[in-house]
Each structure stands twice: as C-alpha cells, then as structure tokens.
Amino acid sequence: MNSRTTSRSVLFYAVAVLALGMLQVSLPDRTAGHFVKPDLLLVLPVLAGFLFGPVEGAVVGLAAGFFRDAFAGGTIGVGMLVALYAGLLSGILFQRLFRKGFFAALLQVLIVCATTTLLVEGVGILFSASATFTPEAWVRVYLAQSFPLQIALDVGVAIPLFFLMRYAGPHRRSTGRSSAQDAAAEGWR
Amino acid sequence: MRGFFSNKVLLLVLVTLVLVTAVLFSSLPGSPLYELTTPVSALLQPVQKVFQTSWASVSGLAKSIFDAESIRRENDRLLQEIASLQNDVQRLEENGRRWEELKDAFQIKEEFSDYTIVGCQVMTRSAGPWFDLFRVDAGEREGISVTETTSYPVVDSSMRLVGRVYSSDLVSAKILPLLHQGSVVDARIDRPGGYGARVRGDILLRERGLCLVDRISADATLDVGDALLTSGEGGLYPAGIPIGTIVSIDEGQDGAGRTATLKPYVDFDTLTYVFILKTKTA
C-alpha cells in the first residue's frame, strides 16, 4: 500500500467515523416507539472488515469505538472493544462462503450485528441486576420487538454504506476482497 | 520489537488487555481516564453544534414536506383566526414569553437557593441502546467535576428530575438519565406522611420509557397516578424534585415486596436544555 492509498484510506475513514458518529448521536433515541436506532458506528467496521479485510475492520472498529465511548459511553473502552472485534470477525468469518457480493455483505452485517447486539444486551442484563427480568419478558419485550427492528435498521443503513465504501470508498475502484486481503484474513486462522 | 508488532495475534491480545484495563479504570467514578475525551470534546464541540443545527433544519424541512398538505389546511384556518386576533396576540406574545422564562428561572432559584444553576445544551444523544448517556456542553470549566463522592443532580426547565452527572471532562459532561439501569433515586410519595420508596432504571422497563419503583414502605398507600418526589436522602438529590407518576402497581406474590412502574415527567426524546444543580460550597 503506497502513501497515497494510505492517505485516501485515513481521510475516508476519518470523515466517515466523524460524520456517521455525529449523525448517530443526533438521531432520536427511539424508532417507532422502541429504544433503538441504526448503529452506524458498528455497521461501518463490519463493512470495512468484510470488504477490505480483518486488519482494516479492526482498526476502523477501534476508531469508531473511541468516538462512541468519547461521546456517549459510560466507560472508556467498551465500545472500542466491541467494534474492534466486530470489524475483525467480519473480515474472517464466512470468508469462503461470502464473496464480494452485495447480498453477502448484508448477510454478514445481519449476522455480526445480531451477534454483537445480543452479546452486549446479555452482558447488560447480567450486570444490571434487573428486577423485572424474566426470560419470557425478555423474549416478549426485547427479542420479539426491539431486536428485529434494530437489526433491520442496521441492515438498512448498510445498503448505502456498502455502495459508498465499494465505489467511492477508501480504496480506488475497489471491487471487494482482493486475493491479498484474503491472504491477510488467512493470517488470523 | 518490530517482530513483536508484526505478530497480529499478540498485538490483538495486547490491545484487548489495554482496553479491558481502560474499561475497569473508567468505571471508577471520577476516573482521570475521562480526561482523554477532553481534546476530542473540545475539538468536536463546535463541529457538533453546527451539525446539530443543520440536522435540526434538515429534519424540520423533511417534516414540513411530509406534513405540507395538512399544514396548508391548518394554515388557512389559522390565518382567519389570526386576522381577528393579531393585535392582541402581538402584544401578549412577548409578555407571555418573558413571563414563562422568568417563571421557570424564578421557580428553580427560589426552591434551590443553596444551589448554583448551570444551564447547558444537550450536545449529543445516546449512541444506541448500549450507551444511553447523553452529553451536555458544560464541564470542569463550569465547575462540574465528578469525583468518587461528588456528583450533581440534573433537572429540566420546569425543575423536574432528569438524572445526574455521570462523568465530566474540561468542556462537557455526560448525564446518566433516570431511565438508565444504573440510576437509583431515593423518593417519597407525594401524599400526607410522605412514605419512602426507591426509583431505579430497569433494562426492560426502559424499552417502554418507564422506571421501577421498589422498597415501598409497607404502610404506604400508593395508587396509580400518585406523584413521586426526591426524598433528599442520600445527599445527592435535594428533597422535593418531581420525578414522575405511578402508572401501574404490582402487589407482589409469594412474599415479594410491592413494586410499581413510574413514568418520568421528563420527555427524554425532546430534551434540548438541562440545568445542573451545583451546591454553592462545591
């Protein structure tokens, strides 16, 4: 990667993290009456990992996570940790099954965002010592209502973001994973 | 050293350890780690303000386009009304606006004379369900400095409880809202006798914009519609700040205590300005 390509990547991701981050913290806290909003700062590293490999996904995740922690996090580091691994995993997981395509990207966003969201929700329940929590109530209130809406919003915002990153993104005329990026992903196995 | 950093797995483990350590340290109240956000906050605050203003304009424009037809009809009707009332309205409008502003400010100052009131604008909302704190444009520069033993209550312009300051850096502070699962407030029922209770955030009730009320005194009479105020116990919140109203009561079975759900007075979705109450000695 030459310095011009690196500069383009850094500039693209800096602008993307800033713009998407500011948009995310300006959106209303509720969508259709539920406590959810599109998670732009999670979708960005997931797509970066899917399109350009695990290292790029992890680094973008770290930056997006820092923005999230600085602007809205209760603790410093949780957002960075979650987004780092989301970006990293989306560069590694299913790479032999999902190749380059638009629908594969959406499926990847769906799987990684759903896994991450459920994981964080689970940890939240464990640490919050909720007095009203019962598995039935959780399924009724969260899993059947808020969770599908959250994932639908994440997949929805991934559509324009995918085209932006692929055709006007950090790498000139990028068309998805290159063999070098696949090789980079192999390094994590 | 180069070899160490070229080992990606080792690097990942190292980064993970650093981040886990950061999480642990930053979960301590008043952690110096929050100072890390000062440069970011200071640099991005003006950009965020411009963005927020532009976003509000764009959302307003989009809403007005969608509502165009109904607005046009309503406008026709209102124009007729306005024509007959214009003179009166012009005179009273300015007086009314001034009166409202003075009334709100006066009410706060009168009831909390021991406190200095720091007014601030909500800069950012939550980043999603996992991170539901919001940020305001007042920080250590305005004397808002959270430590292990010091925090500050936050109210809206009508003196209703919003939450408390969770952390602060030089130019901004994060507010823990009432609905957050980490929020706990000692309360009393607004009835003669003023029995005590506890209001706390709950991860499932938050989905419906409600809080949990527990530790309700066994002798207390509690009905749907009853108001709850801060009790003043615990030292953080002064007594008498309105919190919300009871929307349902669960009498409890099998020895479980009575609990209730509470709808906060504050509409967190439309909150744009809040007031931090700072003790004059702080």
Tab-separated table of C-alpha atoms in Angstrom:
chain	number	residue	atom	x	y	z
A	1	MET	CA	0.000	0.000	0.000
A	2	ASN	CA	1.613	3.282	-1.050
A	3	SER	CA	1.356	6.534	0.890
A	4	ARG	CA	-1.285	7.960	-1.462
A	5	THR	CA	-3.533	4.965	-0.924
A	6	THR	CA	-2.944	5.156	2.821
A	7	SER	CA	-3.799	8.869	2.888
A	8	ARG	CA	-7.009	8.202	0.979
A	9	SER	CA	-7.966	5.426	3.429
A	10	VAL	CA	-7.189	7.510	6.501
A	11	LEU	CA	-9.083	10.511	5.135
A	12	PHE	CA	-12.085	8.417	4.129
A	13	TYR	CA	-12.353	6.661	7.476
A	14	ALA	CA	-11.759	9.849	9.483
A	15	VAL	CA	-14.572	11.618	7.643
A	16	ALA	CA	-16.796	8.526	7.785
A	17	VAL	CA	-16.334	7.995	11.540
A	18	LEU	CA	-16.932	11.681	12.267
A	19	ALA	CA	-19.951	12.077	10.016
A	20	LEU	CA	-21.609	8.778	10.919
A	21	GLY	CA	-20.796	9.266	14.597
A	22	MET	CA	-22.314	12.728	14.697
A	23	LEU	CA	-25.337	11.529	12.806
A	24	GLN	CA	-25.792	8.633	15.205
A	25	VAL	CA	-25.674	10.761	18.352
A	26	SER	CA	-28.064	13.291	16.779
A	27	LEU	CA	-30.752	10.796	15.784
A	28	PRO	CA	-33.745	10.420	18.121
A	29	ASP	CA	-33.260	7.728	20.775
A	30	ARG	CA	-36.400	5.909	19.711
A	31	THR	CA	-37.550	4.468	16.415
A	32	ALA	CA	-41.211	3.514	16.029
A	33	GLY	CA	-41.626	3.677	19.802
A	34	HIS	CA	-38.748	1.318	20.562
A	35	PHE	CA	-35.467	2.151	22.242
A	36	VAL	CA	-33.379	1.508	19.115
A	37	LYS	CA	-31.582	3.474	16.421
A	38	PRO	CA	-29.376	2.417	13.491
A	39	ASP	CA	-25.913	1.529	14.734
A	40	LEU	CA	-23.819	3.311	12.112
A	41	LEU	CA	-20.638	3.011	14.164
A	42	LEU	CA	-20.988	-0.766	14.223
A	43	VAL	CA	-22.011	-1.230	10.592
A	44	LEU	CA	-19.001	0.782	9.347
A	45	PRO	CA	-16.293	-1.547	10.787
A	46	VAL	CA	-18.312	-4.618	9.844
A	47	LEU	CA	-18.406	-3.497	6.203
A	48	ALA	CA	-14.759	-2.403	6.330
A	49	GLY	CA	-13.828	-5.866	7.573
A	50	PHE	CA	-15.995	-7.600	5.005
A	51	LEU	CA	-14.776	-5.557	2.045
A	52	PHE	CA	-11.156	-4.864	2.889
A	53	GLY	CA	-10.008	-7.492	5.372
A	54	PRO	CA	-9.768	-8.048	9.133
A	55	VAL	CA	-6.960	-5.581	9.861
A	56	GLU	CA	-8.838	-2.696	8.296
A	57	GLY	CA	-12.037	-3.814	10.027
A	58	ALA	CA	-10.298	-3.924	13.409
A	59	VAL	CA	-8.596	-0.534	13.033
A	60	VAL	CA	-11.807	1.153	11.847
A	61	GLY	CA	-13.640	-0.561	14.720
A	62	LEU	CA	-11.144	0.849	17.199
A	63	ALA	CA	-11.610	4.387	15.845
A	64	ALA	CA	-15.419	4.127	15.656
A	65	GLY	CA	-15.482	2.658	19.166
A	66	PHE	CA	-13.399	5.507	20.551
A	67	PHE	CA	-15.799	8.050	19.077
A	68	ARG	CA	-18.729	6.170	20.620
A	69	ASP	CA	-17.062	5.925	24.024
A	70	ALA	CA	-15.999	9.568	23.997
A	71	PHE	CA	-19.408	10.887	23.008
A	72	ALA	CA	-21.893	8.609	24.673
A	73	GLY	CA	-20.206	5.809	26.600
A	74	GLY	CA	-20.412	5.302	30.330
A	75	THR	CA	-16.955	3.723	30.328
A	76	ILE	CA	-13.982	4.192	28.045
A	77	GLY	CA	-13.085	1.026	26.159
A	78	VAL	CA	-16.289	-0.997	25.883
A	79	GLY	CA	-17.295	0.499	22.538
A	80	MET	CA	-13.742	0.160	21.229
A	81	LEU	CA	-13.517	-3.471	22.280
A	82	VAL	CA	-16.878	-4.412	20.781
A	83	ALA	CA	-16.337	-2.592	17.470
A	84	LEU	CA	-12.754	-3.859	17.151
A	85	TYR	CA	-13.870	-7.480	17.394
A	86	ALA	CA	-16.916	-6.898	15.174
A	87	GLY	CA	-14.652	-5.489	12.440
A	88	LEU	CA	-12.081	-8.207	12.913
A	89	LEU	CA	-14.581	-11.056	12.901
A	90	SER	CA	-16.430	-9.803	9.863
A	91	GLY	CA	-13.105	-9.925	7.998
A	92	ILE	CA	-12.535	-13.524	8.982
A	93	LEU	CA	-15.904	-15.216	9.402
A	94	PHE	CA	-17.505	-16.931	6.450
A	95	GLN	CA	-14.902	-15.558	4.070
A	96	ARG	CA	-15.018	-18.682	1.982
A	97	LEU	CA	-18.816	-18.637	1.838
A	98	PHE	CA	-19.403	-14.913	1.377
A	99	ARG	CA	-17.510	-13.456	-1.554
A	100	LYS	CA	-17.645	-9.825	-2.557
A	101	GLY	CA	-21.372	-9.651	-3.292
A	102	PHE	CA	-23.872	-7.070	-2.103
A	103	PHE	CA	-26.263	-9.583	-0.582
A	104	ALA	CA	-23.395	-11.401	1.091
A	105	ALA	CA	-22.411	-8.077	2.683
A	106	LEU	CA	-25.932	-7.557	4.005
A	107	LEU	CA	-25.985	-11.117	5.348
A	108	GLN	CA	-22.626	-10.514	7.030
A	109	VAL	CA	-23.923	-7.257	8.589
A	110	LEU	CA	-27.031	-9.093	9.776
A	111	ILE	CA	-25.044	-11.926	11.379
A	112	VAL	CA	-22.323	-9.818	13.001
A	113	CYS	CA	-24.673	-7.044	14.185
A	114	ALA	CA	-27.186	-9.555	15.566
A	115	THR	CA	-24.442	-11.472	17.401
A	116	THR	CA	-22.859	-8.307	18.787
A	117	THR	CA	-26.173	-6.763	19.817
A	118	LEU	CA	-27.317	-9.926	21.595
A	119	LEU	CA	-23.959	-10.301	23.313
A	120	VAL	CA	-23.952	-6.733	24.606
A	121	GLU	CA	-27.619	-6.960	25.639
A	122	GLY	CA	-26.841	-10.190	27.503
A	123	VAL	CA	-23.914	-8.615	29.328
A	124	GLY	CA	-26.113	-5.582	30.117
A	125	ILE	CA	-28.764	-7.818	31.675
A	126	LEU	CA	-26.167	-9.688	33.718
A	127	PHE	CA	-24.631	-6.512	35.112
A	128	SER	CA	-27.824	-4.507	35.604
A	129	ALA	CA	-29.432	-6.981	38.021
A	130	SER	CA	-32.842	-6.207	36.538
A	131	ALA	CA	-35.686	-6.772	38.969
A	132	THR	CA	-38.266	-7.262	36.226
A	133	PHE	CA	-36.195	-9.620	34.098
A	134	THR	CA	-37.638	-12.991	33.245
A	135	PRO	CA	-36.773	-14.938	30.081
A	136	GLU	CA	-40.419	-14.663	28.952
A	137	ALA	CA	-40.499	-10.897	29.479
A	138	TRP	CA	-37.195	-10.517	27.665
A	139	VAL	CA	-38.429	-12.517	24.675
A	140	ARG	CA	-41.709	-10.581	24.633
A	141	VAL	CA	-40.308	-7.092	25.152
A	142	TYR	CA	-36.875	-7.218	23.556
A	143	LEU	CA	-36.350	-10.233	21.324
A	144	ALA	CA	-39.727	-10.062	19.587
A	145	GLN	CA	-39.919	-6.286	19.189
A	146	SER	CA	-36.827	-4.131	19.625
A	147	PHE	CA	-34.215	-6.611	18.425
A	148	PRO	CA	-35.655	-7.302	14.931
A	149	LEU	CA	-36.165	-3.570	14.434
A	150	GLN	CA	-32.562	-2.897	15.486
A	151	ILE	CA	-31.196	-5.461	13.023
A	152	ALA	CA	-33.486	-4.232	10.233
A	153	LEU	CA	-32.196	-0.683	10.788
A	154	ASP	CA	-28.579	-1.880	10.761
A	155	VAL	CA	-29.074	-3.820	7.521
A	156	GLY	CA	-30.970	-0.841	6.080
A	157	VAL	CA	-28.118	1.612	6.677
A	158	ALA	CA	-25.631	-0.967	5.354
A	159	ILE	CA	-27.136	-0.663	1.853
A	160	PRO	CA	-25.986	2.897	1.021
A	161	LEU	CA	-22.851	2.448	3.089
A	162	PHE	CA	-21.869	-0.651	1.098
A	163	PHE	CA	-22.041	1.210	-2.230
A	164	LEU	CA	-20.278	4.226	-0.775
A	165	MET	CA	-17.393	2.114	0.516
A	166	ARG	CA	-17.146	-0.044	-2.554
A	167	TYR	CA	-17.285	2.613	-5.253
A	168	ALA	CA	-16.205	5.823	-3.523
A	169	GLY	CA	-14.515	4.315	-0.528
A	170	PRO	CA	-11.065	4.084	0.984
A	171	HIS	CA	-9.585	2.142	-1.928
A	172	ARG	CA	-9.638	3.337	-5.509
A	173	ARG	CA	-12.025	1.362	-7.752
A	174	SER	CA	-12.300	-1.262	-5.077
A	175	THR	CA	-14.374	-4.246	-6.064
A	176	GLY	CA	-14.443	-6.143	-2.803
A	177	ARG	CA	-11.858	-8.511	-1.353
A	178	SER	CA	-8.636	-8.924	-3.252
A	179	SER	CA	-6.534	-12.027	-3.039
A	180	ALA	CA	-4.105	-10.077	-0.839
A	181	GLN	CA	-6.916	-9.266	1.599
A	182	ASP	CA	-7.951	-12.911	1.615
A	183	ALA	CA	-4.367	-13.791	2.407
A	184	ALA	CA	-4.413	-11.270	5.253
A	185	ALA	CA	-7.516	-12.917	6.627
A	186	GLU	CA	-5.772	-16.295	6.389
A	187	GLY	CA	-3.123	-14.932	8.750
A	188	TRP	CA	-5.675	-14.876	11.592
A	189	ARG	CA	-6.515	-18.549	11.295
B	1	MET	CA	10.231	-5.008	18.733
B	2	ARG	CA	9.288	-4.991	15.058
B	3	GLY	CA	8.788	-8.741	15.277
B	4	PHE	CA	6.512	-8.290	18.262
B	5	PHE	CA	4.258	-5.820	16.448
B	6	SER	CA	4.173	-7.934	13.312
B	7	ASN	CA	2.641	-10.751	15.327
B	8	LYS	CA	-1.002	-9.808	14.873
B	9	VAL	CA	-2.433	-12.186	17.414
B	10	LEU	CA	-0.086	-10.936	20.109
B	11	LEU	CA	-0.898	-7.358	19.169
B	12	LEU	CA	-4.598	-8.124	19.392
B	13	VAL	CA	-4.175	-9.665	22.843
B	14	LEU	CA	-2.214	-6.595	23.944
B	15	VAL	CA	-4.829	-4.167	22.625
B	16	THR	CA	-7.576	-6.222	24.282
B	17	LEU	CA	-5.769	-6.134	27.623
B	18	VAL	CA	-5.253	-2.373	27.365
B	19	LEU	CA	-8.934	-1.860	26.563
B	20	VAL	CA	-10.135	-4.127	29.372
B	21	THR	CA	-7.894	-2.197	31.769
B	22	ALA	CA	-9.348	1.061	30.430
B	23	VAL	CA	-12.884	-0.239	30.991
B	24	LEU	CA	-12.074	-1.200	34.586
B	25	PHE	CA	-10.376	2.110	35.374
B	26	SER	CA	-13.006	4.246	33.701
B	27	SER	CA	-15.805	2.520	35.611
B	28	LEU	CA	-14.471	4.175	38.776
B	29	PRO	CA	-16.275	7.461	39.486
B	30	GLY	CA	-14.108	10.483	38.732
B	31	SER	CA	-11.576	8.404	36.824
B	32	PRO	CA	-8.830	10.537	35.215
B	33	LEU	CA	-9.336	8.475	32.047
B	34	TYR	CA	-12.273	10.747	31.195
B	35	GLU	CA	-9.726	13.497	30.601
B	36	LEU	CA	-8.807	11.534	27.464
B	37	THR	CA	-12.030	12.742	25.920
B	38	THR	CA	-11.274	16.441	26.559
B	39	PRO	CA	-9.335	17.056	23.316
B	40	VAL	CA	-11.976	15.218	21.292
B	41	SER	CA	-14.808	17.091	23.003
B	42	ALA	CA	-13.071	20.465	22.679
B	43	LEU	CA	-12.255	19.937	19.013
B	44	LEU	CA	-15.570	18.499	18.003
B	45	GLN	CA	-17.919	20.652	20.096
B	46	PRO	CA	-18.160	23.493	17.523
B	47	VAL	CA	-18.461	20.980	14.667
B	48	GLN	CA	-21.141	19.119	16.592
B	49	LYS	CA	-23.073	22.351	17.215
B	50	VAL	CA	-23.037	23.195	13.502
B	51	PHE	CA	-24.008	19.621	12.652
B	52	GLN	CA	-26.817	19.629	15.184
B	53	THR	CA	-28.210	22.912	13.890
B	54	SER	CA	-28.030	21.684	10.295
B	55	TRP	CA	-29.589	18.364	11.257
B	56	ALA	CA	-32.438	20.134	13.039
B	57	SER	CA	-33.024	22.277	9.929
B	58	VAL	CA	-32.977	19.258	7.615
B	59	SER	CA	-35.315	17.258	9.878
B	60	GLY	CA	-37.602	20.276	10.123
B	61	LEU	CA	-37.609	20.670	6.356
B	62	ALA	CA	-38.293	16.980	5.786
B	63	LYS	CA	-41.120	17.045	8.313
B	64	SER	CA	-42.637	20.134	6.754
B	65	ILE	CA	-42.554	18.489	3.296
B	66	PHE	CA	-44.323	15.392	4.603
B	67	ASP	CA	-46.830	17.473	6.509
B	68	ALA	CA	-47.322	20.009	3.714
B	69	GLU	CA	-50.964	19.317	2.906
B	70	SER	CA	-52.194	19.221	6.476
B	71	ILE	CA	-50.116	22.294	7.293
B	72	ARG	CA	-51.652	24.165	4.354
B	73	ARG	CA	-55.202	23.419	5.527
B	74	GLU	CA	-54.372	24.277	9.099
B	75	ASN	CA	-52.667	27.432	7.938
B	76	ASP	CA	-55.801	28.620	6.084
B	77	ARG	CA	-57.851	28.090	9.198
B	78	LEU	CA	-55.311	29.782	11.433
B	79	LEU	CA	-54.965	32.773	9.117
B	80	GLN	CA	-58.630	33.539	9.584
B	81	GLU	CA	-58.282	33.345	13.330
B	82	ILE	CA	-55.102	35.345	13.344
B	83	ALA	CA	-56.649	38.145	11.348
B	84	SER	CA	-59.121	38.862	14.113
B	85	LEU	CA	-56.696	38.334	16.993
B	86	GLN	CA	-53.493	39.771	15.560
B	87	ASN	CA	-53.345	42.926	17.606
B	88	ASP	CA	-53.965	41.161	20.889
B	89	VAL	CA	-51.552	38.348	20.084
B	90	GLN	CA	-48.680	40.654	19.181
B	91	ARG	CA	-48.971	42.476	22.452
B	92	LEU	CA	-49.450	39.412	24.627
B	93	GLU	CA	-46.990	37.109	22.922
B	94	GLU	CA	-43.887	38.932	24.041
B	95	ASN	CA	-45.248	39.415	27.552
B	96	GLY	CA	-46.156	35.732	27.749
B	97	ARG	CA	-42.740	34.572	26.596
B	98	ARG	CA	-40.966	36.741	29.127
B	99	TRP	CA	-43.275	35.622	31.886
B	100	GLU	CA	-42.668	31.917	31.112
B	101	GLU	CA	-38.902	32.360	31.133
B	102	LEU	CA	-38.913	34.313	34.362
B	103	LYS	CA	-41.349	31.929	35.980
B	104	ASP	CA	-39.180	28.867	35.256
B	105	ALA	CA	-35.983	30.534	36.357
B	106	PHE	CA	-37.592	32.017	39.438
B	107	GLN	CA	-39.100	28.678	40.455
B	108	ILE	CA	-35.734	26.939	40.329
B	109	LYS	CA	-33.874	29.681	42.114
B	110	GLU	CA	-36.496	30.010	44.814
B	111	GLU	CA	-36.664	26.326	45.679
B	112	PHE	CA	-32.937	25.585	45.450
B	113	SER	CA	-31.362	28.694	46.870
B	114	ASP	CA	-28.412	26.633	48.156
B	115	TYR	CA	-27.542	25.646	44.623
B	116	THR	CA	-25.894	27.388	41.711
B	117	ILE	CA	-27.668	26.535	38.484
B	118	VAL	CA	-25.570	25.756	35.436
B	119	GLY	CA	-27.681	25.808	32.281
B	120	CYS	CA	-26.451	23.687	29.398
B	121	GLN	CA	-27.430	22.443	25.993
B	122	VAL	CA	-27.763	18.765	25.129
B	123	MET	CA	-24.973	18.168	22.611
B	124	THR	CA	-25.324	14.511	21.785
B	125	ARG	CA	-27.952	11.897	22.414
B	126	SER	CA	-27.197	8.267	23.148
B	127	ALA	CA	-25.265	6.261	20.565
B	128	GLY	CA	-27.686	3.359	20.865
B	129	PRO	CA	-29.296	1.119	23.416
B	130	TRP	CA	-25.991	0.002	24.950
B	131	PHE	CA	-24.746	3.547	25.505
B	132	ASP	CA	-27.649	5.595	26.683
B	133	LEU	CA	-25.891	8.515	28.354
B	134	PHE	CA	-26.203	11.927	26.778
B	135	ARG	CA	-23.693	14.747	26.649
B	136	VAL	CA	-24.076	18.426	27.561
B	137	ASP	CA	-21.868	21.425	26.874
B	138	ALA	CA	-20.797	22.160	30.456
B	139	GLY	CA	-17.813	20.562	32.149
B	140	GLU	CA	-14.971	21.209	34.550
B	141	ARG	CA	-14.606	24.697	33.091
B	142	GLU	CA	-18.010	25.455	34.634
B	143	GLY	CA	-17.048	23.751	37.900
B	144	ILE	CA	-18.735	20.422	37.114
B	145	SER	CA	-16.176	17.924	38.345
B	146	VAL	CA	-17.351	14.422	39.205
B	147	THR	CA	-15.380	12.504	41.804
B	148	GLU	CA	-15.948	9.326	43.770
B	149	THR	CA	-18.036	11.259	46.292
B	150	THR	CA	-19.371	14.154	44.225
B	151	SER	CA	-21.993	14.234	41.550
B	152	TYR	CA	-24.709	16.701	40.579
B	153	PRO	CA	-28.461	16.430	40.067
B	154	VAL	CA	-29.810	17.475	36.683
B	155	VAL	CA	-33.272	18.981	36.146
B	156	ASP	CA	-35.172	20.400	33.195
B	157	SER	CA	-36.508	23.952	32.891
B	158	SER	CA	-39.604	23.009	34.873
B	159	MET	CA	-37.466	21.679	37.736
B	160	ARG	CA	-38.294	18.024	37.051
B	161	LEU	CA	-35.642	15.370	37.584
B	162	VAL	CA	-33.639	14.333	34.508
B	163	GLY	CA	-30.854	12.343	36.195
B	164	ARG	CA	-27.369	13.030	37.468
B	165	VAL	CA	-23.948	13.911	36.066
B	166	TYR	CA	-22.036	10.682	35.441
B	167	SER	CA	-18.664	11.973	34.277
B	168	SER	CA	-17.109	15.178	33.071
B	169	ASP	CA	-14.164	16.444	31.097
B	170	LEU	CA	-12.988	20.004	30.620
B	171	VAL	CA	-15.744	21.131	28.261
B	172	SER	CA	-18.530	18.581	28.528
B	173	ALA	CA	-20.304	16.233	30.901
B	174	LYS	CA	-22.226	13.004	30.445
B	175	ILE	CA	-25.620	12.707	32.071
B	176	LEU	CA	-26.997	9.444	33.430
B	177	PRO	CA	-30.739	9.659	32.769
B	178	LEU	CA	-33.390	8.339	35.150
B	179	LEU	CA	-34.243	5.533	32.721
B	180	HIS	CA	-30.717	4.105	32.749
B	181	GLN	CA	-30.336	0.825	34.614
B	182	GLY	CA	-27.575	2.388	36.708
B	183	SER	CA	-29.829	5.145	38.028
B	184	VAL	CA	-31.128	4.940	41.614
B	185	VAL	CA	-33.060	7.731	43.370
B	186	ASP	CA	-34.486	7.824	46.900
B	187	ALA	CA	-38.037	9.062	46.609
B	188	ARG	CA	-41.130	9.809	48.638
B	189	ILE	CA	-44.753	9.547	47.682
B	190	ASP	CA	-46.375	12.967	47.377
B	191	ARG	CA	-49.083	12.332	49.968
B	192	PRO	CA	-49.532	13.367	53.586
B	193	GLY	CA	-46.993	11.320	55.562
B	194	GLY	CA	-44.681	11.113	52.550
B	195	TYR	CA	-43.734	7.435	52.715
B	196	GLY	CA	-40.460	6.449	51.134
B	197	ALA	CA	-39.668	4.382	48.044
B	198	ARG	CA	-36.829	3.888	45.598
B	199	VAL	CA	-36.917	4.710	41.895
B	200	ARG	CA	-34.475	2.876	39.656
B	201	GLY	CA	-33.847	2.295	35.990
B	202	ASP	CA	-34.561	-1.126	34.577
B	203	ILE	CA	-33.300	-2.602	31.336
B	204	LEU	CA	-36.687	-3.979	30.268
B	205	LEU	CA	-38.876	-1.118	31.506
B	206	ARG	CA	-36.584	1.339	29.718
B	207	GLU	CA	-37.910	-0.065	26.449
B	208	ARG	CA	-41.269	1.458	27.380
B	209	GLY	CA	-39.839	4.662	28.846
B	210	LEU	CA	-40.626	3.615	32.437
B	211	CYS	CA	-38.732	3.196	35.736
B	212	LEU	CA	-39.147	0.659	38.516
B	213	VAL	CA	-40.314	1.715	41.982
B	214	ASP	CA	-39.370	-0.675	44.781
B	215	ARG	CA	-38.670	-0.603	48.540
B	216	ILE	CA	-42.090	0.927	49.017
B	217	SER	CA	-42.889	1.357	52.714
B	218	ALA	CA	-45.249	-1.369	53.891
B	219	ASP	CA	-47.613	1.215	55.445
B	220	ALA	CA	-47.709	3.438	52.392
B	221	THR	CA	-50.868	3.985	50.403
B	222	LEU	CA	-49.982	4.023	46.744
B	223	ASP	CA	-52.342	4.456	43.806
B	224	VAL	CA	-51.931	4.796	40.070
B	225	GLY	CA	-51.476	8.488	39.315
B	226	ASP	CA	-49.606	9.268	42.540
B	227	ALA	CA	-46.627	11.571	42.122
B	228	LEU	CA	-43.141	10.776	43.431
B	229	LEU	CA	-40.624	13.406	44.540
B	230	THR	CA	-36.995	13.112	45.580
B	231	SER	CA	-36.750	12.443	49.314
B	232	GLY	CA	-33.476	14.279	49.893
B	233	GLU	CA	-31.925	11.177	51.474
B	234	GLY	CA	-28.587	10.012	50.180
B	235	GLY	CA	-27.246	13.521	49.824
B	236	LEU	CA	-27.172	13.813	46.052
B	237	TYR	CA	-30.657	14.992	45.146
B	238	PRO	CA	-32.252	17.791	47.161
B	239	ALA	CA	-35.712	16.980	48.510
B	240	GLY	CA	-38.797	17.861	46.539
B	241	ILE	CA	-37.776	17.476	42.898
B	242	PRO	CA	-40.702	15.928	40.954
B	243	ILE	CA	-39.718	12.583	39.402
B	244	GLY	CA	-42.846	11.153	37.769
B	245	THR	CA	-46.181	9.449	38.291
B	246	ILE	CA	-47.127	5.861	39.068
B	247	VAL	CA	-48.627	4.030	36.083
B	248	SER	CA	-49.015	0.519	37.491
B	249	ILE	CA	-48.665	-1.317	40.787
B	250	ASP	CA	-47.676	-4.927	41.405
B	251	GLU	CA	-48.743	-6.005	44.891
B	252	GLY	CA	-46.149	-8.820	44.893
B	253	GLN	CA	-46.737	-12.515	45.451
B	254	ASP	CA	-45.017	-15.218	47.481
B	255	GLY	CA	-43.510	-12.757	49.902
B	256	ALA	CA	-42.104	-10.489	47.213
B	257	GLY	CA	-42.324	-6.815	48.073
B	258	ARG	CA	-44.699	-4.408	46.398
B	259	THR	CA	-43.317	-2.760	43.274
B	260	ALA	CA	-44.650	-0.205	40.825
B	261	THR	CA	-43.755	1.361	37.499
B	262	LEU	CA	-43.254	5.079	37.116
B	263	LYS	CA	-43.469	7.319	34.072
B	264	PRO	CA	-40.919	10.139	34.426
B	265	TYR	CA	-42.245	13.665	33.866
B	266	VAL	CA	-39.343	14.483	31.598
B	267	ASP	CA	-39.652	13.633	27.909
B	268	PHE	CA	-36.101	12.495	27.175
B	269	ASP	CA	-36.682	12.433	23.416
B	270	THR	CA	-37.278	16.171	23.195
B	271	LEU	CA	-34.841	17.365	25.849
B	272	THR	CA	-32.620	20.163	24.483
B	273	TYR	CA	-31.658	22.191	27.568
B	274	VAL	CA	-30.986	20.963	31.095
B	275	PHE	CA	-29.843	22.548	34.358
B	276	ILE	CA	-27.138	21.128	36.607
B	277	LEU	CA	-27.601	21.938	40.298
B	278	LYS	CA	-24.246	22.684	41.895
B	279	THR	CA	-24.038	23.216	45.646
B	280	LYS	CA	-22.686	26.658	46.438
B	281	THR	CA	-19.977	25.144	48.621
B	282	ALA	CA	-18.815	22.777	45.825
